[in-house]
Amino acid sequence: MRSDTAWRLVHELAVGIGPRPAGSEGDRRAVAWAQQSLSALGLSRVRVQPIELNTWQRVSASATLTVNADGQLPRDLVLAALGNSISTPVEGLQAEVAWYPSLAALMQEPADPTRSKAAGRIVFVDQKTERTRDGSGYGRAVGARVNGPIEAGRRGALAYGLRSVGTSGGTSQSAESTDSVRDRERIAHTGATRYDLRVQPIPAFAVSVADADVIAARVARGQSLSLRLNLQNRTQVPSLTHNVLAEVPGTDLAHEVVLIGAHLDSWDLGQGAVDDGAGVAIVSAAAALIEQSVRTQPALRPRRTIRVVLFANEENGFDGAVAYGKAHASEIHQMVAESDFGGGRIYRISSRVQAAALPLVAQMAALLEPLGVAPGSNDGNPGPDAAFLMRAHRWPAMALSQDGTRYFDVHHTERDTIDALDATDLQQNVACWAAVAYLAAQAPSSFNPVPASGPGR
């Protein structure tokens, strides 16, 4: 609990390198840094897995809101293009705003441009994100970002905007064009969206929570709004990225793998400290702690190999997870788990294992109890890349749930910076991860097979 390794690592990555979208110069620097850092930590078989992919790149974004009747307001919005968004025409576009309180409200209209008010307009969905400890509020809101452009496009919209999927700022309900208290919190949350090949793609963006409040208040007054929008992005850019792997070698069951992972890439707006520099630092420091203990007391070397995987392009395609799964499909995985929810303290341990392994999970929970960790259920979510691998390969999984109460204040924004992390909380994370990884590697029996149905599903 006294080690500052995780804090040092995340500072080097977030401050020293900063934003690192897959295939970018920042990404290339991060891959080189990860190889050097994992080697310096004493881990073995440090290596990279090259991945070719097409990437999306942000160029510019602007939007101005006006009241149709008299051209009043006008208000320049704080916005961010959603990942994968196409561009507007170079000169931009202008149209009336069709406002909806939620994605569900939009979908209640017929998917027919001749019967929807969305046709020929810029759709704006005001889906709110509830602040929760476990991220469930985000889970309920994120569909508006991921699926909204498709649904708006089905109904003939020219573009799609939404309230940022996040919990930053914007508490004022004033409809005035400026509000000094609220406007200090004007930040936009980006994130990936997607298109359906059967539906004409439309430009997609998110505005700050504060700007969404202004739009909602003006609509409540019965005012008709127009938006002038210009988004410029690059799509399908041929790129190269890498997974980075390192190991604490096992002994008699060295061919079996305990995978602890995080994703090395980030969005381009902030430093990527919270998402997911913290996770990179936590799992790397946890593996290093185990390796240091083994070197001091060789008899402690784990039975199974503990493998750190720093995944590529989690943010916009899961290319790293897909590539890892293809390359390692034939290997036995005792466990997969990922740290990708910031640096908040771990408060719960959950699993996805066969029923016979649950007593071993209970032993882990008992060991972590002094650190403030409670036992969970056998339907845990091990993190995005790890969950993909769990589903695709039926690999057992563990989930160490972090307190995400403040996570979505900065998630996918320019404020995802080092000052949003707490060094003491990182130490608690490292201790929990080291204990779970080591106990999984030492377990007298397998966590496999994961049942095809029931609580281990």
Coordinates of C-alpha atoms in Angstrom, one line a residue:
M1 CA 0.0 0.0 0.0
R2 CA 3.0 2.3 0.3
S3 CA 4.3 2.0 -3.2
D4 CA 4.2 5.1 -5.5
T5 CA 4.8 3.0 -8.6
A6 CA 1.3 3.4 -10.1
W7 CA 1.3 7.2 -9.5
R8 CA 4.7 7.5 -11.2
L9 CA 3.6 5.4 -14.2
V10 CA 0.4 7.3 -14.8
H11 CA 2.2 10.6 -14.5
E12 CA 4.7 9.6 -17.1
L13 CA 2.0 8.4 -19.4
A14 CA -0.6 11.1 -19.0
V15 CA 1.6 14.1 -18.5
G16 CA 4.7 13.0 -20.4
I17 CA 2.8 11.7 -23.4
G18 CA -0.8 12.8 -23.1
P19 CA -3.6 12.0 -25.6
R20 CA -3.0 8.8 -27.6
P21 CA -5.7 7.8 -30.0
A22 CA -4.9 4.6 -31.8
G23 CA -2.5 5.1 -34.6
S24 CA -1.5 8.6 -33.6
E25 CA 2.0 9.9 -32.7
G26 CA 0.9 9.9 -29.1
D27 CA 0.0 6.2 -29.4
R28 CA 3.4 5.4 -30.9
R29 CA 5.1 7.1 -28.1
A30 CA 2.9 5.3 -25.5
V31 CA 3.7 1.9 -27.0
A32 CA 7.5 2.6 -26.8
W33 CA 7.0 3.9 -23.2
A34 CA 5.1 0.9 -22.2
Q35 CA 7.7 -1.5 -23.5
Q36 CA 10.5 0.4 -21.7
S37 CA 8.5 0.7 -18.5
L38 CA 7.4 -2.9 -18.2
S39 CA 10.9 -4.0 -18.8
A40 CA 12.2 -1.6 -16.1
L41 CA 9.7 -3.1 -13.7
G42 CA 11.3 -6.5 -14.1
L43 CA 8.6 -8.2 -16.1
S44 CA 9.5 -10.9 -18.6
R45 CA 8.7 -11.4 -22.3
V46 CA 7.9 -7.8 -23.0
R47 CA 6.6 -7.6 -26.5
V48 CA 4.2 -6.0 -28.9
Q49 CA 1.5 -7.3 -31.2
P50 CA 1.1 -5.1 -34.3
I51 CA -2.4 -4.3 -35.5
E52 CA -3.3 -2.7 -38.8
L53 CA -6.6 -0.7 -38.7
N54 CA -8.4 2.3 -40.2
T55 CA -8.8 5.2 -37.7
W56 CA -11.0 8.3 -37.3
Q57 CA -9.4 11.7 -36.7
R58 CA -11.0 14.9 -35.4
V59 CA -10.3 18.1 -37.3
S60 CA -12.6 20.9 -36.3
A61 CA -16.1 21.6 -34.9
S62 CA -18.3 24.6 -34.4
A63 CA -22.0 25.3 -33.9
T64 CA -24.1 28.4 -33.3
L65 CA -27.7 28.3 -31.8
T66 CA -30.2 31.0 -32.7
V67 CA -34.0 31.6 -32.1
N68 CA -35.8 31.4 -35.4
A69 CA -38.3 34.2 -34.8
D70 CA -35.8 37.0 -34.3
G71 CA -32.3 35.5 -34.6
Q72 CA -31.7 36.2 -31.0
L73 CA -29.5 34.3 -28.6
P74 CA -27.1 33.6 -30.6
R75 CA -25.0 31.1 -28.6
D76 CA -21.8 29.5 -29.7
L77 CA -22.0 25.9 -28.4
V78 CA -19.2 23.9 -26.8
L79 CA -19.3 20.6 -28.7
A80 CA -17.2 17.6 -29.8
A81 CA -17.8 15.4 -32.8
L82 CA -18.6 11.9 -31.9
G83 CA -16.0 9.3 -32.9
N84 CA -16.6 8.0 -36.4
S85 CA -18.8 10.9 -37.3
I86 CA -18.8 12.0 -40.9
S87 CA -18.2 15.6 -41.8
T88 CA -20.7 18.2 -42.8
P89 CA -20.2 19.9 -46.1
V90 CA -17.1 22.1 -46.0
E91 CA -19.4 25.2 -45.7
G92 CA -21.4 23.6 -42.9
L93 CA -25.1 23.2 -42.7
Q94 CA -28.0 25.1 -41.1
A95 CA -31.4 23.7 -40.1
E96 CA -34.1 23.9 -37.5
V97 CA -33.7 21.9 -34.4
A98 CA -36.0 18.9 -33.7
W99 CA -35.7 18.4 -29.9
Y100 CA -36.4 15.1 -28.1
P101 CA -36.2 14.4 -24.4
S102 CA -34.7 11.0 -24.9
L103 CA -33.7 8.4 -27.6
A104 CA -36.8 6.5 -26.7
A105 CA -38.9 9.6 -27.6
L106 CA -37.2 9.8 -31.0
M107 CA -37.8 6.1 -31.6
Q108 CA -41.5 6.5 -30.9
E109 CA -41.8 8.3 -34.2
P110 CA -42.2 6.2 -37.3
A111 CA -38.9 5.4 -39.0
D112 CA -40.2 7.2 -42.1
P113 CA -39.0 10.6 -43.2
T114 CA -42.5 11.5 -44.5
R115 CA -44.0 10.9 -41.0
S116 CA -41.3 12.2 -38.6
K117 CA -40.6 15.8 -37.5
A118 CA -36.9 14.8 -37.6
A119 CA -36.9 15.0 -41.5
G120 CA -34.8 17.9 -42.8
R121 CA -33.8 19.0 -39.3
I122 CA -31.0 18.6 -36.9
V123 CA -32.1 16.2 -34.3
F124 CA -31.2 17.0 -30.7
V125 CA -31.7 14.3 -28.0
D126 CA -31.6 15.5 -24.4
Q127 CA -30.9 12.2 -22.7
K128 CA -29.6 12.8 -19.2
T129 CA -26.9 10.8 -17.4
E130 CA -27.5 9.9 -13.8
R131 CA -24.6 10.0 -11.4
T132 CA -24.1 6.5 -10.0
R133 CA -21.3 4.6 -8.1
D134 CA -21.2 1.6 -10.5
G135 CA -21.6 3.4 -13.8
S136 CA -25.2 2.1 -14.4
G137 CA -26.4 5.7 -15.1
Y138 CA -23.9 5.9 -18.0
G139 CA -25.1 2.5 -19.2
R140 CA -28.7 3.7 -19.4
A141 CA -27.7 6.9 -21.3
V142 CA -25.0 5.8 -23.7
G143 CA -27.3 4.2 -26.2
A144 CA -28.3 7.8 -27.2
R145 CA -24.7 8.3 -28.3
V146 CA -24.1 4.9 -29.9
N147 CA -27.4 4.4 -31.7
G148 CA -28.9 7.9 -32.0
P149 CA -27.3 8.9 -35.4
I150 CA -28.8 5.7 -36.9
E151 CA -32.3 6.4 -35.6
A152 CA -32.2 10.0 -36.6
G153 CA -30.9 9.1 -40.0
R154 CA -33.7 6.6 -40.5
R155 CA -36.1 9.5 -40.0
G156 CA -34.5 11.8 -42.5
A157 CA -32.5 14.1 -40.1
L158 CA -29.6 16.2 -41.6
A159 CA -27.4 15.8 -38.4
Y160 CA -27.6 14.5 -34.9
G161 CA -26.7 16.2 -31.6
L162 CA -27.1 15.2 -28.0
R163 CA -26.5 16.2 -24.5
S164 CA -23.0 15.0 -23.5
V165 CA -23.1 11.5 -22.0
G166 CA -21.6 12.5 -18.7
T167 CA -22.1 14.3 -15.4
S168 CA -20.1 17.4 -15.8
G169 CA -21.4 20.9 -14.9
G170 CA -24.6 22.5 -16.2
T171 CA -26.8 22.6 -13.1
S172 CA -28.4 26.0 -14.0
Q173 CA -31.7 25.8 -15.8
S174 CA -31.4 29.4 -17.1
A175 CA -32.3 29.9 -20.7
E176 CA -30.1 33.0 -21.1
S177 CA -27.3 33.0 -23.6
T178 CA -24.7 33.4 -20.9
D179 CA -24.4 32.3 -17.3
S180 CA -21.0 32.7 -15.8
V181 CA -21.3 30.0 -13.1
R182 CA -22.7 27.4 -15.5
D183 CA -20.5 28.3 -18.4
R184 CA -17.3 27.6 -16.5
E185 CA -18.4 24.0 -16.7
R186 CA -18.9 23.9 -20.4
I187 CA -17.0 20.9 -21.6
A188 CA -18.2 18.3 -24.1
H189 CA -17.9 14.5 -23.8
T190 CA -16.9 12.7 -26.9
G191 CA -17.1 8.9 -27.5
A192 CA -17.8 6.5 -30.3
T193 CA -20.9 6.3 -32.3
R194 CA -21.7 4.0 -35.2
Y195 CA -23.6 3.8 -38.5
D196 CA -25.8 1.2 -40.2
L197 CA -24.8 0.6 -43.9
R198 CA -28.5 0.5 -44.7
V199 CA -29.0 4.1 -43.4
Q200 CA -27.6 7.3 -44.8
P201 CA -24.9 8.4 -42.3
I202 CA -25.3 11.9 -40.8
P203 CA -22.8 14.1 -38.8
A204 CA -23.0 13.5 -35.1
F205 CA -21.9 15.6 -32.1
A206 CA -22.3 16.1 -28.4
V207 CA -22.7 19.5 -26.7
S208 CA -21.9 20.4 -23.1
V209 CA -24.4 19.8 -20.4
A210 CA -24.7 23.5 -19.9
D211 CA -25.5 24.1 -23.5
A212 CA -28.1 21.3 -23.4
D213 CA -29.7 23.0 -20.5
V214 CA -30.1 26.2 -22.5
I215 CA -31.6 24.3 -25.5
A216 CA -34.0 22.5 -23.2
A217 CA -35.1 25.7 -21.5
R218 CA -35.7 27.5 -24.8
V219 CA -37.7 24.6 -26.1
A220 CA -39.8 24.7 -22.9
R221 CA -40.6 28.4 -23.6
G222 CA -42.0 27.2 -27.0
Q223 CA -39.3 28.8 -29.0
S224 CA -38.2 27.4 -32.4
L225 CA -34.4 27.0 -32.6
S226 CA -32.0 26.8 -35.5
L227 CA -28.4 25.5 -35.5
R228 CA -25.5 26.4 -37.7
L229 CA -23.1 23.4 -37.7
N230 CA -19.7 22.6 -39.1
L231 CA -17.9 19.4 -38.4
Q232 CA -14.8 18.3 -40.2
N233 CA -13.2 14.9 -39.6
R234 CA -11.1 12.3 -41.4
T235 CA -12.3 8.8 -41.7
Q236 CA -10.8 5.5 -42.7
V237 CA -7.2 6.6 -42.2
P238 CA -4.8 3.6 -42.6
S239 CA -2.9 3.2 -39.4
L240 CA -0.8 0.9 -37.2
T241 CA -1.2 0.4 -33.5
H242 CA 0.0 -2.3 -31.0
N243 CA -1.0 -4.4 -28.0
V244 CA 1.8 -4.5 -25.4
L245 CA 2.3 -7.6 -23.4
A246 CA 4.5 -8.6 -20.4
E247 CA 4.5 -11.5 -18.0
V248 CA 5.4 -12.8 -14.6
P249 CA 6.3 -16.4 -15.6
G250 CA 4.6 -19.3 -13.9
T251 CA 5.9 -22.7 -12.8
D252 CA 4.1 -26.1 -13.1
L253 CA 1.0 -24.5 -14.8
A254 CA 2.9 -21.8 -16.7
H255 CA 0.9 -22.6 -19.9
E256 CA -2.2 -21.3 -18.2
V257 CA -2.7 -17.5 -18.1
V258 CA -4.1 -15.0 -15.6
L259 CA -4.7 -11.9 -17.7
I260 CA -4.8 -8.5 -16.1
G261 CA -5.3 -5.7 -18.6
A262 CA -6.1 -2.1 -19.3
H263 CA -6.2 -0.1 -22.6
L264 CA -3.3 2.0 -23.6
D265 CA -5.1 4.3 -26.1
S266 CA -7.3 7.3 -25.1
W267 CA -9.4 9.9 -26.8
D268 CA -7.8 13.0 -28.1
L269 CA -9.3 15.7 -25.9
G270 CA -7.5 15.3 -22.5
Q271 CA -4.5 13.5 -21.1
G272 CA -6.1 10.1 -20.8
A273 CA -5.2 9.9 -17.1
V274 CA -8.5 8.6 -15.8
D275 CA -9.4 6.7 -19.0
D276 CA -7.3 4.7 -19.0
G277 CA -3.9 5.8 -17.8
A278 CA -4.9 4.8 -14.3
G279 CA -5.7 1.3 -15.3
V280 CA -2.4 0.9 -17.2
A281 CA -0.5 2.0 -14.1
I282 CA -2.6 -0.1 -11.7
V283 CA -2.2 -3.5 -13.5
S284 CA 1.5 -2.8 -14.4
A285 CA 2.3 -1.9 -10.8
A286 CA 0.4 -4.9 -9.5
A287 CA 2.4 -7.3 -11.7
A288 CA 5.6 -5.6 -10.7
L289 CA 4.8 -6.0 -7.0
I290 CA 4.3 -9.7 -7.6
E291 CA 7.6 -10.0 -9.5
Q292 CA 9.5 -8.1 -6.9
S293 CA 8.1 -10.4 -4.2
V294 CA 9.2 -13.5 -6.2
R295 CA 12.7 -12.2 -6.7
T296 CA 13.0 -11.7 -2.9
Q297 CA 11.4 -15.1 -2.1
P298 CA 11.7 -17.4 -5.2
A299 CA 9.4 -20.0 -3.6
L300 CA 6.5 -17.5 -4.0
R301 CA 6.6 -17.7 -7.8
P302 CA 3.0 -18.3 -9.0
R303 CA 2.0 -21.6 -10.6
R304 CA 0.3 -19.9 -13.6
T305 CA 1.7 -17.1 -15.8
I306 CA 0.4 -13.7 -14.9
R307 CA 0.2 -11.7 -18.2
V308 CA -0.3 -7.9 -18.4
V309 CA -2.0 -6.9 -21.6
L310 CA -2.2 -3.2 -22.6
F311 CA -4.9 -3.3 -25.2
A312 CA -5.0 -1.1 -28.4
N313 CA -7.9 0.9 -29.6
E314 CA -10.5 0.0 -26.9
E315 CA -12.0 3.5 -27.4
N316 CA -13.1 3.0 -31.0
G317 CA -13.2 -0.5 -32.1
F318 CA -11.8 -3.2 -29.7
D319 CA -9.2 -4.0 -32.3
G320 CA -6.7 -4.9 -29.6
A321 CA -9.0 -7.3 -27.9
V322 CA -10.0 -8.9 -31.2
A323 CA -6.4 -9.4 -32.2
Y324 CA -5.4 -10.8 -28.8
G325 CA -8.2 -13.3 -28.9
K326 CA -7.3 -14.5 -32.3
A327 CA -3.6 -14.9 -31.4
H328 CA -4.2 -16.6 -28.1
A329 CA -7.4 -18.5 -28.6
S330 CA -5.8 -21.9 -28.0
E331 CA -4.3 -20.9 -24.6
I332 CA -6.0 -21.8 -21.4
H333 CA -7.0 -18.7 -19.5
Q334 CA -7.6 -19.1 -15.8
M335 CA -9.0 -15.5 -15.6
V336 CA -9.3 -12.3 -17.6
A337 CA -9.8 -8.9 -15.9
E338 CA -9.4 -5.3 -16.8
S339 CA -9.0 -2.0 -14.9
D340 CA -10.8 0.6 -17.0
F341 CA -13.0 2.7 -14.7
G342 CA -10.5 5.4 -13.5
G343 CA -8.7 5.4 -10.2
G344 CA -11.5 5.3 -7.6
R345 CA -11.2 2.9 -4.7
I346 CA -12.3 -0.7 -5.3
Y347 CA -15.4 -1.5 -3.2
R348 CA -16.5 -4.9 -4.6
I349 CA -15.1 -8.1 -6.1
S350 CA -17.3 -10.1 -8.5
S351 CA -16.7 -13.1 -10.8
R352 CA -17.7 -15.1 -13.8
V353 CA -16.4 -18.6 -13.0
Q354 CA -17.7 -22.1 -12.7
A355 CA -19.7 -22.8 -9.6
A356 CA -17.0 -25.1 -8.1
A357 CA -14.6 -22.1 -8.1
L358 CA -16.8 -19.9 -6.0
P359 CA -15.2 -20.9 -2.7
L360 CA -11.9 -19.6 -4.1
V361 CA -13.5 -16.3 -5.0
A362 CA -14.9 -16.1 -1.5
Q363 CA -11.4 -16.5 -0.1
M364 CA -10.2 -13.6 -2.3
A365 CA -13.1 -11.5 -1.0
A366 CA -12.2 -12.3 2.6
L367 CA -8.6 -11.2 2.0
L368 CA -9.7 -7.9 0.5
E369 CA -12.2 -7.1 3.2
P370 CA -9.7 -5.1 5.2
L371 CA -9.2 -2.9 2.2
G372 CA -12.9 -2.0 2.1
V373 CA -13.9 -4.5 -0.6
A374 CA -17.1 -6.4 -0.3
P375 CA -18.1 -9.7 -2.0
G376 CA -20.3 -9.4 -5.1
S377 CA -22.1 -11.9 -7.3
N378 CA -21.0 -14.3 -10.1
D379 CA -22.3 -12.1 -12.9
G380 CA -19.5 -9.5 -12.7
N381 CA -18.4 -7.4 -15.7
P382 CA -14.6 -7.6 -16.1
G383 CA -14.1 -4.5 -18.2
P384 CA -14.7 -3.8 -21.9
D385 CA -11.8 -5.7 -23.6
A386 CA -11.9 -8.5 -21.0
A387 CA -15.6 -8.8 -21.3
F388 CA -15.3 -9.2 -25.1
L389 CA -12.7 -12.0 -24.5
M390 CA -14.9 -13.6 -21.9
R391 CA -17.9 -13.7 -24.2
A392 CA -16.0 -14.6 -27.4
H393 CA -13.8 -17.4 -25.8
R394 CA -15.8 -18.5 -22.7
W395 CA -12.8 -17.5 -20.5
P396 CA -13.5 -17.0 -16.8
A397 CA -13.4 -13.5 -15.5
M398 CA -13.0 -11.4 -12.3
A399 CA -14.3 -7.9 -11.8
L400 CA -12.8 -5.4 -9.3
S401 CA -15.4 -2.6 -9.1
Q402 CA -14.2 0.9 -8.6
D403 CA -16.1 3.9 -7.2
G404 CA -17.2 5.7 -10.3
T405 CA -19.2 8.5 -8.6
R406 CA -17.1 11.2 -10.2
Y407 CA -15.7 9.2 -13.1
F408 CA -18.2 10.7 -15.7
D409 CA -17.4 14.2 -14.7
V410 CA -14.3 14.1 -16.9
H411 CA -14.8 10.9 -19.0
H412 CA -13.9 11.5 -22.6
T413 CA -13.3 15.3 -22.1
E414 CA -10.5 17.8 -22.0
R415 CA -10.5 17.5 -18.2
D416 CA -9.4 13.9 -18.1
T417 CA -6.1 15.0 -16.6
I418 CA -3.7 13.8 -13.8
D419 CA -5.3 16.1 -11.2
A420 CA -8.5 14.0 -11.4
L421 CA -6.6 11.0 -9.7
D422 CA -5.7 10.3 -6.1
A423 CA -2.4 8.6 -5.3
T424 CA -3.7 6.9 -2.2
D425 CA -6.6 5.4 -4.1
L426 CA -4.2 4.0 -6.7
Q427 CA -2.3 2.3 -4.0
Q428 CA -5.4 0.5 -2.8
N429 CA -6.2 -0.6 -6.4
V430 CA -2.7 -2.0 -6.8
A431 CA -2.9 -4.0 -3.6
C432 CA -6.3 -5.5 -4.6
W433 CA -5.1 -6.4 -8.1
A434 CA -1.9 -7.9 -7.0
A435 CA -3.8 -10.1 -4.4
V436 CA -6.4 -11.3 -6.9
A437 CA -4.0 -12.0 -9.7
Y438 CA -1.7 -13.9 -7.4
L439 CA -4.4 -16.0 -5.8
A440 CA -5.9 -16.8 -9.2
A441 CA -2.5 -17.9 -10.4
Q442 CA -2.0 -20.0 -7.3
A443 CA -5.5 -21.6 -7.2
P444 CA -5.5 -25.3 -6.6
S445 CA -8.2 -25.8 -9.3
S446 CA -9.4 -24.2 -12.5
F447 CA -11.9 -21.4 -12.8
N448 CA -13.0 -23.1 -16.1
P449 CA -15.3 -24.0 -17.6
V450 CA -17.6 -21.0 -17.5
P451 CA -21.2 -22.3 -17.6
A452 CA -23.1 -21.7 -20.9
S453 CA -26.0 -20.4 -18.8
G454 CA -26.8 -19.4 -15.3
P455 CA -24.8 -17.1 -12.9
G456 CA -21.5 -17.7 -14.7
R457 CA -22.9 -16.5 -18.0

